Coordinates of C-alpha atoms in Angstrom, one line a residue:
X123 CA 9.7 -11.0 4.2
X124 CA 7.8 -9.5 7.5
X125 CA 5.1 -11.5 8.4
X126 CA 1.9 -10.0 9.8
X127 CA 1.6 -12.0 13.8
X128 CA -0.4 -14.3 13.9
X129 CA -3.8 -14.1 15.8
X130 CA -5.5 -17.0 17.5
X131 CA -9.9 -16.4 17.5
X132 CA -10.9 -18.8 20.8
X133 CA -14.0 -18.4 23.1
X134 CA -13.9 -16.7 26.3
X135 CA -12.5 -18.0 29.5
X136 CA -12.8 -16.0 32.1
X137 CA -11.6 -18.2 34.6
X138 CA -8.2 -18.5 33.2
X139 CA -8.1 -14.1 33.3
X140 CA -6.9 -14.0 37.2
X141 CA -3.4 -16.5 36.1
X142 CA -2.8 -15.0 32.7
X143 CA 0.6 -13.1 32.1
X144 CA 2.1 -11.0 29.4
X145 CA -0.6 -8.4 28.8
X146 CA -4.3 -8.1 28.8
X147 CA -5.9 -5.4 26.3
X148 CA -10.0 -5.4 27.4
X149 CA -12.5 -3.5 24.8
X150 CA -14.4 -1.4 26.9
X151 CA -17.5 -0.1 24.8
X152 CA -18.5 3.4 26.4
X153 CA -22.4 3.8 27.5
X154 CA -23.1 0.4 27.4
X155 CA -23.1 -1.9 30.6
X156 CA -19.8 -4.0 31.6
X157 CA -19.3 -7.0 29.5
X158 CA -18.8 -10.6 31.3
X159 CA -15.1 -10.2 31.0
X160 CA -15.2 -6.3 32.6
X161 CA -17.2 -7.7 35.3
X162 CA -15.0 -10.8 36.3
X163 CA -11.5 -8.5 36.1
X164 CA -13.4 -6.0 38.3
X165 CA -13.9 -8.6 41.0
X166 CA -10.2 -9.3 40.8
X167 CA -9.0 -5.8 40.5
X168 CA -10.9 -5.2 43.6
X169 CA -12.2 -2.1 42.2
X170 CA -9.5 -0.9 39.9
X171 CA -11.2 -1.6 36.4
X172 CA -14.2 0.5 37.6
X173 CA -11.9 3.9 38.7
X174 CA -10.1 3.8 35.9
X175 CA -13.3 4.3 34.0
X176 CA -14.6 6.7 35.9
X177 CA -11.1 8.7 35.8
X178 CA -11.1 11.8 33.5
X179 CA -8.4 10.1 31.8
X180 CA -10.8 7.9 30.5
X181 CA -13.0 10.3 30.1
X182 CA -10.5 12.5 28.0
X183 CA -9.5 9.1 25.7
X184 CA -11.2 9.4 22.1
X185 CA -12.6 6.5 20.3
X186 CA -10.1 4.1 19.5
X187 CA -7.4 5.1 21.9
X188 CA -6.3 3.5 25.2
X189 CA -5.1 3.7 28.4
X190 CA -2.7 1.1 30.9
X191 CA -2.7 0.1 34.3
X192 CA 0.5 -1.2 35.1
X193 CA 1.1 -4.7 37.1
X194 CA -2.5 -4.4 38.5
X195 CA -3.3 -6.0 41.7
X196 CA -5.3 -9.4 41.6
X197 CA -3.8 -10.6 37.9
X198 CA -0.9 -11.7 36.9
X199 CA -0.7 -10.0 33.6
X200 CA 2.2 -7.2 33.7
X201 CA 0.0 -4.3 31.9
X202 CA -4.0 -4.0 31.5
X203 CA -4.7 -2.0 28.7
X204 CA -8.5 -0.5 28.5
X205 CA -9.3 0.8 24.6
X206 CA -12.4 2.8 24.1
X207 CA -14.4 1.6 21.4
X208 CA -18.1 2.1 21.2
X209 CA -20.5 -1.0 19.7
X210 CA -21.3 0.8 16.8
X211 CA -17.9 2.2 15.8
X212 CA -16.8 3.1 11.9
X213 CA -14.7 0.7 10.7
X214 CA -11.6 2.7 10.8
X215 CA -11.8 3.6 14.4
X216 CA -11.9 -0.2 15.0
X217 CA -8.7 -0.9 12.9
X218 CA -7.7 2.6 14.7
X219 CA -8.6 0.9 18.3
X220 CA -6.7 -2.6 17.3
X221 CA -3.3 -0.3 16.1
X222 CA -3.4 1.3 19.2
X223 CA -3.0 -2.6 20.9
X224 CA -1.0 -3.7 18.3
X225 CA 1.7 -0.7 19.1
X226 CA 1.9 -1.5 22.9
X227 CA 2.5 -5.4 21.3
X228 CA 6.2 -6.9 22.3
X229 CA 8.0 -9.8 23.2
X230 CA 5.3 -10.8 25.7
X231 CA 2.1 -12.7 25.1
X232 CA -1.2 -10.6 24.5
X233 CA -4.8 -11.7 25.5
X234 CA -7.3 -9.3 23.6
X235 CA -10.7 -9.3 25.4
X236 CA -12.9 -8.7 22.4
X237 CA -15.7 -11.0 23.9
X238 CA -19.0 -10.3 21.5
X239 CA -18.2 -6.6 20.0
X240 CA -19.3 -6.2 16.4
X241 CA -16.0 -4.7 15.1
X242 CA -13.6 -7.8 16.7
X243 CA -12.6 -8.9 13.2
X244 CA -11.5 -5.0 12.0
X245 CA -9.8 -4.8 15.7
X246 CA -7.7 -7.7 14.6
X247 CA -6.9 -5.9 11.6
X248 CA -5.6 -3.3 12.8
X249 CA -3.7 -4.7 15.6
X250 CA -1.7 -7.2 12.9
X251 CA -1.1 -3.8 10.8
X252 CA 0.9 -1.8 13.5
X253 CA 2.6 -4.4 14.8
X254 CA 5.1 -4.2 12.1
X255 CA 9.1 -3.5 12.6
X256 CA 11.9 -3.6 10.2
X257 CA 16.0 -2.8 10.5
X258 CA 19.1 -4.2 9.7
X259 CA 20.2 -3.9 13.4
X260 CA 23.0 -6.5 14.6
X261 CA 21.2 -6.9 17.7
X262 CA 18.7 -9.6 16.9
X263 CA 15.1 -8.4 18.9
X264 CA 12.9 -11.1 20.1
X265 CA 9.8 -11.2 17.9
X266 CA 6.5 -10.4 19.0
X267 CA 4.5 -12.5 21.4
X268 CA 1.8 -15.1 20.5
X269 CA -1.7 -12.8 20.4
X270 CA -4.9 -14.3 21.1
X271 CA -8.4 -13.0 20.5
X272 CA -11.3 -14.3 23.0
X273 CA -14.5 -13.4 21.6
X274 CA -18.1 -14.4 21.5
X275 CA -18.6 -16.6 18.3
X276 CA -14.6 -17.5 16.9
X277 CA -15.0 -19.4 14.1
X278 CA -17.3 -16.7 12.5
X279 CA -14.7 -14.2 13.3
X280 CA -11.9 -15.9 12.3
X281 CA -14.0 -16.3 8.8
X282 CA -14.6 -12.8 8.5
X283 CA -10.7 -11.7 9.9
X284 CA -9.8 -14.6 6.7
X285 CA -9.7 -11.7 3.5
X286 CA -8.2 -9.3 6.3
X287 CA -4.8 -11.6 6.3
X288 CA -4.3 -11.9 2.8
X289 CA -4.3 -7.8 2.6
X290 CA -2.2 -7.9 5.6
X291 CA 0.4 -10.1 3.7
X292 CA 0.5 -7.3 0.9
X293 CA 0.9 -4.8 2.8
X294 CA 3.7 -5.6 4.7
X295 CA 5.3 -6.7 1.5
X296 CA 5.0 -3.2 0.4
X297 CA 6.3 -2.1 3.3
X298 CA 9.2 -4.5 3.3
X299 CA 10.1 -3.2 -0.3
X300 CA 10.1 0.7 0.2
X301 CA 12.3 0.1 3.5
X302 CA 14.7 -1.9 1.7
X303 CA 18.2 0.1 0.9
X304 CA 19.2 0.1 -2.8
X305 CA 22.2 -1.7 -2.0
X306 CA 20.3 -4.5 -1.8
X307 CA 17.1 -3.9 -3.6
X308 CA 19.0 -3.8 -7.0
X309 CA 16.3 -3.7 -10.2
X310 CA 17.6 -7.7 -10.1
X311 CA 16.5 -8.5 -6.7
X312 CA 13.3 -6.9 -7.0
X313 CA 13.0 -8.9 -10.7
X314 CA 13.7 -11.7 -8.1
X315 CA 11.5 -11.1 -5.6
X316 CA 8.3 -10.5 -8.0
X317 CA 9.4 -14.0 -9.9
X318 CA 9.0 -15.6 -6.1
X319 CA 5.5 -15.1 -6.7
X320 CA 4.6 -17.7 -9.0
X321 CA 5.0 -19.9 -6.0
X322 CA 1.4 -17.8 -4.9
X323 CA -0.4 -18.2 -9.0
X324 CA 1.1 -15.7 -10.6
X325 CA 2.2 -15.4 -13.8
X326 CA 5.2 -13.6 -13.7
X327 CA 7.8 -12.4 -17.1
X328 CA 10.6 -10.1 -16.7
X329 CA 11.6 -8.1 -19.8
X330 CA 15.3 -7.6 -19.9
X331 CA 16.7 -4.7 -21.6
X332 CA 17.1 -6.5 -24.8
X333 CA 13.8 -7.0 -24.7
X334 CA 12.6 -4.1 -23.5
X335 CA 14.8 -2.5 -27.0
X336 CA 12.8 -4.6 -29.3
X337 CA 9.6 -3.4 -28.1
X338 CA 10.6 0.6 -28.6
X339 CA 10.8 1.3 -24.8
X340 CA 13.6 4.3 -25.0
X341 CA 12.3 6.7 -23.1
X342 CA 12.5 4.0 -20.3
X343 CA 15.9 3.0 -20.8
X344 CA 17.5 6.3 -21.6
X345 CA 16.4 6.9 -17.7
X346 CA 18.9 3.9 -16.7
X347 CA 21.1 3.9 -19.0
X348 CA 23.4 5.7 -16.5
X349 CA 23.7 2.6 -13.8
X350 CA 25.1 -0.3 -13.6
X351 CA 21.9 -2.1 -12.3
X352 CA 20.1 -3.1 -15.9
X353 CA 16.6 -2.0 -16.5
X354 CA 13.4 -4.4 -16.5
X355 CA 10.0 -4.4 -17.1
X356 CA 8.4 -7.2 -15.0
X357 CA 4.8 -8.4 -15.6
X358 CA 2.6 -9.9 -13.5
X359 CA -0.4 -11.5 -14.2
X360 CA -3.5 -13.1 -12.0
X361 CA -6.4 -14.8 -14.0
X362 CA -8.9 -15.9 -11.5
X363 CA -11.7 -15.6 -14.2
X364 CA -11.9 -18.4 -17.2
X365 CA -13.6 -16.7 -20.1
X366 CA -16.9 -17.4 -20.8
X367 CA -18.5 -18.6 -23.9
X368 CA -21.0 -16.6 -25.7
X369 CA -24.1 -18.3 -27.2
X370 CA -22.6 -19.8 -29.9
X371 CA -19.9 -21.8 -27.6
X372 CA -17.3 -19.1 -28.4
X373 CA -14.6 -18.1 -25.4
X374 CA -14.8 -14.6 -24.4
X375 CA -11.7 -13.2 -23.2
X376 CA -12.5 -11.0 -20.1
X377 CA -10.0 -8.2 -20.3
X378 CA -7.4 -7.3 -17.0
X379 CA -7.8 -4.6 -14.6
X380 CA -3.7 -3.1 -15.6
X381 CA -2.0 -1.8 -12.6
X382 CA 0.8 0.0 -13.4
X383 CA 3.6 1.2 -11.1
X384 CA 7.1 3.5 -11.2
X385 CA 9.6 1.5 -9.7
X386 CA 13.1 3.7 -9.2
X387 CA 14.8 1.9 -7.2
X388 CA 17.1 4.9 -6.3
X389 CA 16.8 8.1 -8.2
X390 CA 19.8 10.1 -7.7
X391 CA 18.1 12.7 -10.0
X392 CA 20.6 11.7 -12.5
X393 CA 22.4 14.5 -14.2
X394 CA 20.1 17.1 -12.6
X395 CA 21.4 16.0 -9.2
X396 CA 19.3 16.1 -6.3
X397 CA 20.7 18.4 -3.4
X398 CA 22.5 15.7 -0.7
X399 CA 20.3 16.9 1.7
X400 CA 17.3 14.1 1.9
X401 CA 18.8 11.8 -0.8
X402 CA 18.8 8.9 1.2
X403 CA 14.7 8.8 1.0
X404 CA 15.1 7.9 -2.6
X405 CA 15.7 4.4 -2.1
X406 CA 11.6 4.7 -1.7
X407 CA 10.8 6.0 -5.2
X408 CA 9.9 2.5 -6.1
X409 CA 6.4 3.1 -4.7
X410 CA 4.6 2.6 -6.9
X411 CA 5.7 -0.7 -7.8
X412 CA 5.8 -1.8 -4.2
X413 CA 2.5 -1.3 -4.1
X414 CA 1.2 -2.6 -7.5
X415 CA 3.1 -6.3 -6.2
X416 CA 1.4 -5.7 -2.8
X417 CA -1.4 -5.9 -4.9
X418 CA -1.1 -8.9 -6.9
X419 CA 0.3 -10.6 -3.8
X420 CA -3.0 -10.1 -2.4
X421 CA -4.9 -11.1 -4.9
X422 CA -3.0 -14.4 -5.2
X423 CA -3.3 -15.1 -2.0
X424 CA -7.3 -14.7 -1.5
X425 CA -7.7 -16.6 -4.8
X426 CA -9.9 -13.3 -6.0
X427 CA -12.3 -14.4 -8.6
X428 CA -10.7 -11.2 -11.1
X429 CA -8.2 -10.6 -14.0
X430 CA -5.7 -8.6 -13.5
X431 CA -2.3 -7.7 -14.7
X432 CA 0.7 -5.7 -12.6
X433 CA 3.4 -4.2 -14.6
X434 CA 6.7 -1.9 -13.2
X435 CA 9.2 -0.5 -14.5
X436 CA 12.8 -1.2 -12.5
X437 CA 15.4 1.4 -12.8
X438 CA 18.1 3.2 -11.2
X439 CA 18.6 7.1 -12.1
X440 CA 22.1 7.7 -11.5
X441 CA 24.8 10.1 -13.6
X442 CA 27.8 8.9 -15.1
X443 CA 29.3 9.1 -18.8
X444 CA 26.7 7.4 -20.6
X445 CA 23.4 9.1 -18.1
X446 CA 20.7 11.1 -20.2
X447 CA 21.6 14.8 -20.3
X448 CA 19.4 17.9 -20.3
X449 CA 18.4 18.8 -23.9
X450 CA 18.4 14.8 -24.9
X451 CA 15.4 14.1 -27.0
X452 CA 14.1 10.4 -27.0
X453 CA 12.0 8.2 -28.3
X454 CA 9.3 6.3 -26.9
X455 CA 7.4 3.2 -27.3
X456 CA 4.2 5.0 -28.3
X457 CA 6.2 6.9 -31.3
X458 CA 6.1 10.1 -29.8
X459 CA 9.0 11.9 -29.1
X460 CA 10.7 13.8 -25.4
X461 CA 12.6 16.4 -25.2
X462 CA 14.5 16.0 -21.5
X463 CA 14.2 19.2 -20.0
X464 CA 15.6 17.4 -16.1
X465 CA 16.6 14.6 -15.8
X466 CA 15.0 14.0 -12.2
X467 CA 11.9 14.4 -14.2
X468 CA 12.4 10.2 -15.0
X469 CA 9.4 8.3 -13.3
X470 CA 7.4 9.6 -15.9
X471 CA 9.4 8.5 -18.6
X472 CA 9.5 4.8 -17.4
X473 CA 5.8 5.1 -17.0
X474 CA 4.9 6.5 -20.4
X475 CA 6.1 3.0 -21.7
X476 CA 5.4 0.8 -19.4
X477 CA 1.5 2.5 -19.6
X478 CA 1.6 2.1 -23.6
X479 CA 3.1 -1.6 -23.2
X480 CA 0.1 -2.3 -21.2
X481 CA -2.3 -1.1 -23.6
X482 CA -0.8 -2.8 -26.3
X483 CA -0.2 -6.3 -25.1
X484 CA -2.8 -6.5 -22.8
X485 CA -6.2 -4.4 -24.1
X486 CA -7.4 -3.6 -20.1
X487 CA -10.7 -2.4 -19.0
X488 CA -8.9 -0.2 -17.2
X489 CA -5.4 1.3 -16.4
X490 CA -4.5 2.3 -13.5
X491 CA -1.1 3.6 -11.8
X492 CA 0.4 4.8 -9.0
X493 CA 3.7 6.7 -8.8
X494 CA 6.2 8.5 -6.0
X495 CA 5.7 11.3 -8.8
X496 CA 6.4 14.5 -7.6
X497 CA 7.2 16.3 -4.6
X498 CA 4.3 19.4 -6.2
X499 CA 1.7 17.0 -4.8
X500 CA 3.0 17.1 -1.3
X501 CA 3.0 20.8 -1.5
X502 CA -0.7 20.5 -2.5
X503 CA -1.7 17.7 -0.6
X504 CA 0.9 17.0 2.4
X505 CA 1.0 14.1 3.6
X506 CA -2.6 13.1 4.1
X507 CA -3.6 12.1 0.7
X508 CA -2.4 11.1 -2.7
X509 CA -3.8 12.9 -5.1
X510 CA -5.9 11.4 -8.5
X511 CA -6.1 12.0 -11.6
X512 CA -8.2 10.6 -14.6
X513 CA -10.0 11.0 -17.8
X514 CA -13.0 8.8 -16.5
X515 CA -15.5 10.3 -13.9
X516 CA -16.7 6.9 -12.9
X517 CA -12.9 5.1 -12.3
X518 CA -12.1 7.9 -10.5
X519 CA -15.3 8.0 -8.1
X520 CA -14.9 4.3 -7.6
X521 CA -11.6 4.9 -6.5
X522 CA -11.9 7.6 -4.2
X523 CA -15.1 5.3 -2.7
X524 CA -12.9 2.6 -2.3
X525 CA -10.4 5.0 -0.6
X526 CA -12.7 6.5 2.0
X527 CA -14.4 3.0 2.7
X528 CA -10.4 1.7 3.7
X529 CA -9.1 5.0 5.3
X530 CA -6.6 6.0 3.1
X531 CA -6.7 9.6 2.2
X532 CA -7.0 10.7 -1.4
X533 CA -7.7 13.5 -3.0
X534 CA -9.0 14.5 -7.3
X535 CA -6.5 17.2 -8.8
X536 CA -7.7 18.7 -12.1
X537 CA -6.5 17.3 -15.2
X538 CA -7.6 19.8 -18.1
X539 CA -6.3 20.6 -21.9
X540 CA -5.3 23.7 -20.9
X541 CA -1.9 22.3 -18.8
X542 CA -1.0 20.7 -21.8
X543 CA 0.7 24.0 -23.3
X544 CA 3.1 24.0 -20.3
X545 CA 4.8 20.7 -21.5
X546 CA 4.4 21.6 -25.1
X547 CA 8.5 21.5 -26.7
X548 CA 10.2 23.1 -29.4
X549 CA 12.1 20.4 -30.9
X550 CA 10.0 17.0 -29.7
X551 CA 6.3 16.5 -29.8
X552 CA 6.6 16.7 -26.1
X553 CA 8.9 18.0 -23.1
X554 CA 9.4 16.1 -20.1
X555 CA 8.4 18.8 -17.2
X556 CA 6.5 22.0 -17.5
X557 CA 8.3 23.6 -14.4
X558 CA 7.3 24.6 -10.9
X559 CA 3.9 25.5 -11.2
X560 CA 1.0 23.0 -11.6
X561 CA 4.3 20.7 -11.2
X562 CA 2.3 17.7 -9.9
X563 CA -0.8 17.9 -13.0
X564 CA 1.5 18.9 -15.6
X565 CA 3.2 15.6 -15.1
X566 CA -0.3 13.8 -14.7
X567 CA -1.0 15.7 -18.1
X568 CA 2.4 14.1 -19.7
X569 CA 1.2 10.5 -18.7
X570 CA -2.2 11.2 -20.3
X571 CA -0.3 11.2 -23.5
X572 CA 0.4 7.6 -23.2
X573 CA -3.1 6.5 -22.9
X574 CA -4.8 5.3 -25.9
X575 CA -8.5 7.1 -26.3
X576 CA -11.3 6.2 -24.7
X577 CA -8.7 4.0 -22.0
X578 CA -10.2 4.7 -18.6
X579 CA -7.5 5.3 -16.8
X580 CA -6.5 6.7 -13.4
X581 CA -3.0 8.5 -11.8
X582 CA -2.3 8.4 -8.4
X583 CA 0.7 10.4 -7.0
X584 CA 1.7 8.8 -3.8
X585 CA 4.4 10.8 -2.9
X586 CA 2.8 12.2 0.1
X587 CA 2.1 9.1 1.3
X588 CA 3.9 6.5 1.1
X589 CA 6.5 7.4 3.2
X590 CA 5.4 10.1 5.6
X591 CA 7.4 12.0 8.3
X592 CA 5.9 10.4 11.6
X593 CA 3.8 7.2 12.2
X594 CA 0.2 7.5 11.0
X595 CA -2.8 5.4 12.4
X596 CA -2.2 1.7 11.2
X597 CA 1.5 2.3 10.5
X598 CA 4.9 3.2 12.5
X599 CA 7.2 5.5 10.9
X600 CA 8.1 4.2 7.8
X601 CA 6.3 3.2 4.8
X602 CA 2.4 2.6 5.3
X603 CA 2.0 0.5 2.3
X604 CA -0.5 3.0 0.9
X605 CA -2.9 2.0 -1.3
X606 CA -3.1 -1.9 -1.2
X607 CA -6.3 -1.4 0.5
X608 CA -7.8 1.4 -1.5
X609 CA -7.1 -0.9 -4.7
X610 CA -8.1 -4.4 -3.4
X611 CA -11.5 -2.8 -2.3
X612 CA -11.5 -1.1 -5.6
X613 CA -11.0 -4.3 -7.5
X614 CA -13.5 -5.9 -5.3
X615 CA -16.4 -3.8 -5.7
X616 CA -15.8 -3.4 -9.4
X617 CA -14.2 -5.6 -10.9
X618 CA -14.5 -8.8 -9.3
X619 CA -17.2 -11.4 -11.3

């Protein structure tokens, strides 16, 4: 696994700035005076600091971006890098100011001159999220220098940069998982990988497909049954909460928080074959499931003080003799049955029983998943926000809080009776797509009929976003682990005792 670089929180010595090598990144706040550190490498620049920052360069820099002044006279350092970043800066420009370090970060050592700004812990953040890589290139690169941090108070800083780590470790977990290749992230060595986590607190099962037979889950397998990789449900569970006892010494069980994700680990489109054009992007329609075990890792590793269970669905959606054809009809775990309309309609499919296993074992709160659903919802949304669904106004306005207080763009799509005619079938109680139009809520609609009444329950189609064309803030190009954040916060504010 890809491990977020470590940072070291020490105090400031400026007396060591003049002999330091590797780089140098200095916060510079805008409108306020020069900070201690500022002054001293102004002295040594002999006047360089200060026209830089009178430059219209600097000048034209936004909030959280940077500039470099290359092997500048009077340190040893090989690169100064100056990042704007005002005192009083939202907290996504800070983790926006500490990716744009964290980008410029390689094989050397990096000295970050946060000294006393309020945001250092955030700017850590974000520097440890953009300094990701991962390849299978035969040329080994040398890993990332050692960073340190000088700043004002450290061991306060380091305390508050603590919970940043743990959602740092998820994150790049999920990112490790939608960059793998299928070849070798079977649906056995993600089982694997997931089982590694009881190592962390978890309590992890895998359901193989005998198992996953016995409980009903059809609609599920039928999407497999065409590879050679077998199908699995694995469930993860955290319980950081012992119940409590009512008044008359009786435990109270304190339901899970169910996360919920689609994990295809390649989706050929089975029978209804996907043009070639593209194809090799599917290795990342296990998304969803990335991100549900980004999740739990998290949660494991901050010791959250919350119940909560993670459940995906493994499978692989390729054609052969024995794949699910157009105009199958199956039957799922709930009872009801599907008429297969396309068979690259399938994540929903594996959902609808992992969803109703859920509710059955497990009797959540709340339900919650998260799907590389359709390609509709980048057509709505692009690739700046995943778009939500839900039956509960105040899940879904938690959520989208919890969003917008991490950064991470999502967006409510209507979810009303009226779609459900589109996926209405002749033959089954239910077909599985409704067509081009509405694409993305009609197969929001179809999950909805997998959650029990009066379920509070969320969808979030991540297709736009979890793998988007170009490198975004906090992320190089490649997966951005999407939605770790927006559901730890979530659980934080809500769920946790």
């Amino acid at each position: 696994m890809t491990h977020p670089v470590a940072i070291r929180f020490s105090e400031s010595d400026l007396d060591a700035l003049a002999a330091r090598d590797g780089r140098i990144a200095l916060v510079v706040a805008p409108g306020a005076g020069r900070s201690p550190a500022a002054r001293r490498i102004e002295r040594l620049t002999r006047g360089a600091l200060g026209r830089a920052l009178a430059s219209e360069a600097w000048d034209k820099l936004k909030a959280g971006e940077s500039m470099e002044l290359a092997w500048p006279s009077g340190l040893a350092c090989e690169a100064l890098q100056l990042v704007k970043l005002a005192r009083r800066a939202p907290v996504a420009t800070a983790r926006k100011a500490g990716a744009a370090i964290g980008r410029a970060l390689g094989g050397t050592d990096l000295l970050v001159l946060a000294e006393n700004h309020p945001r250092a812990a955030e700017l850590a953040f974000g520097l440890a999220l953009r300094a990701y890589r991962f390849d299978y290139r035969s040329e080994e690169r040398k890993p990332f220098g050692a960073v340190e941090m000088m700043v004002a108070k450290p061991e306060a800083v380091a305390a508050e940069a603590a919970p940043h780590a743990a959602l740092a470790e998820g994150i790049f977990f999920t990112r490790d998982l939608v960059n793998e290749p299928a070849n070798i992230l079977t649906t056995d060595d993600f089982a694997a990988r997931l089982a590694a986590m009881q190592e962390l607190g978890l309590d992890v099962q895998i359901l193989e497909e005998d198992d996953l037979a016995a409980l009903g889950m059809r609609a599920l397998l039928a999407v497999g049954q065409g590879s050679d990789s077998p199908s699995k449900v694995v469930v993860m569970r955290w319980t950081g909460l012992q119940p409590a006892e009512d008044e008359n010494g009786e435990a109270i069980e304190v339901p899970p928080l169910a996360l919920v994700g689609k994990g295809v680990c390649f989706d050929s489109g089975g029978i209804s074959l996907k043009p070639g054009a593209g194809m090799e992007e599917m290795t990342m329609d296990m998304g969803g499931a990335a991100v549900v075990a980004g999740v739990m890792r998290t949660l494991a590793l901050r010791n959250a003080p919350v119940n909560v269970v993670g459940l995906v669905g493994l499978v692989e959606n390729m054609p052969d003799g024995r794949a699910q054809r157009p105009g199958d009809i199956v039957k799922s775990m709930k009872g009801d049955t599907i008429e297969v309309i396309n068979t690259d309609a399938e994540g929903r499919m594996v959902l609808a029983d992992v969803l109703w296993h859920a509710q059955q074992e497990f009797r959540p709160s709340a339900v919650i998943d998260l799907a590389t659903l359709t390609g509709a919802i980048i057509v709505a949304l692009g690739h700046e926000n995943a778009g939500v669904f839900s039956n509960d106004d105040r899940l879904a306005d938690d959520l989208l809080k919890a969003a917008g207080a991490e950064g991470e763009g999502a967006w409510r799509m209507p979810l009303a009776p009226a779609y459900d005619a589109l996926i209405t079938s002749r033959l089954a109680d239910i077909k599985n797509t409704g067509g081009r139009h509405g694409g993305a809520i009609t197969a929001a609609a179809f999950l909805k009929k997998f959650i029990a009444e009066g379920t509070p329950w969320c969808h979030i189609d991540i297709a736009g976003v979890a793998l988007p064309p170009k490198e975004t803030a906090l992320a190089p190009k490649g997966p951005t682990g999407w939605g770790v954040m927006t559901l730890d916060r979530l659980i934080r504010d809500r769920f946790e005792a």
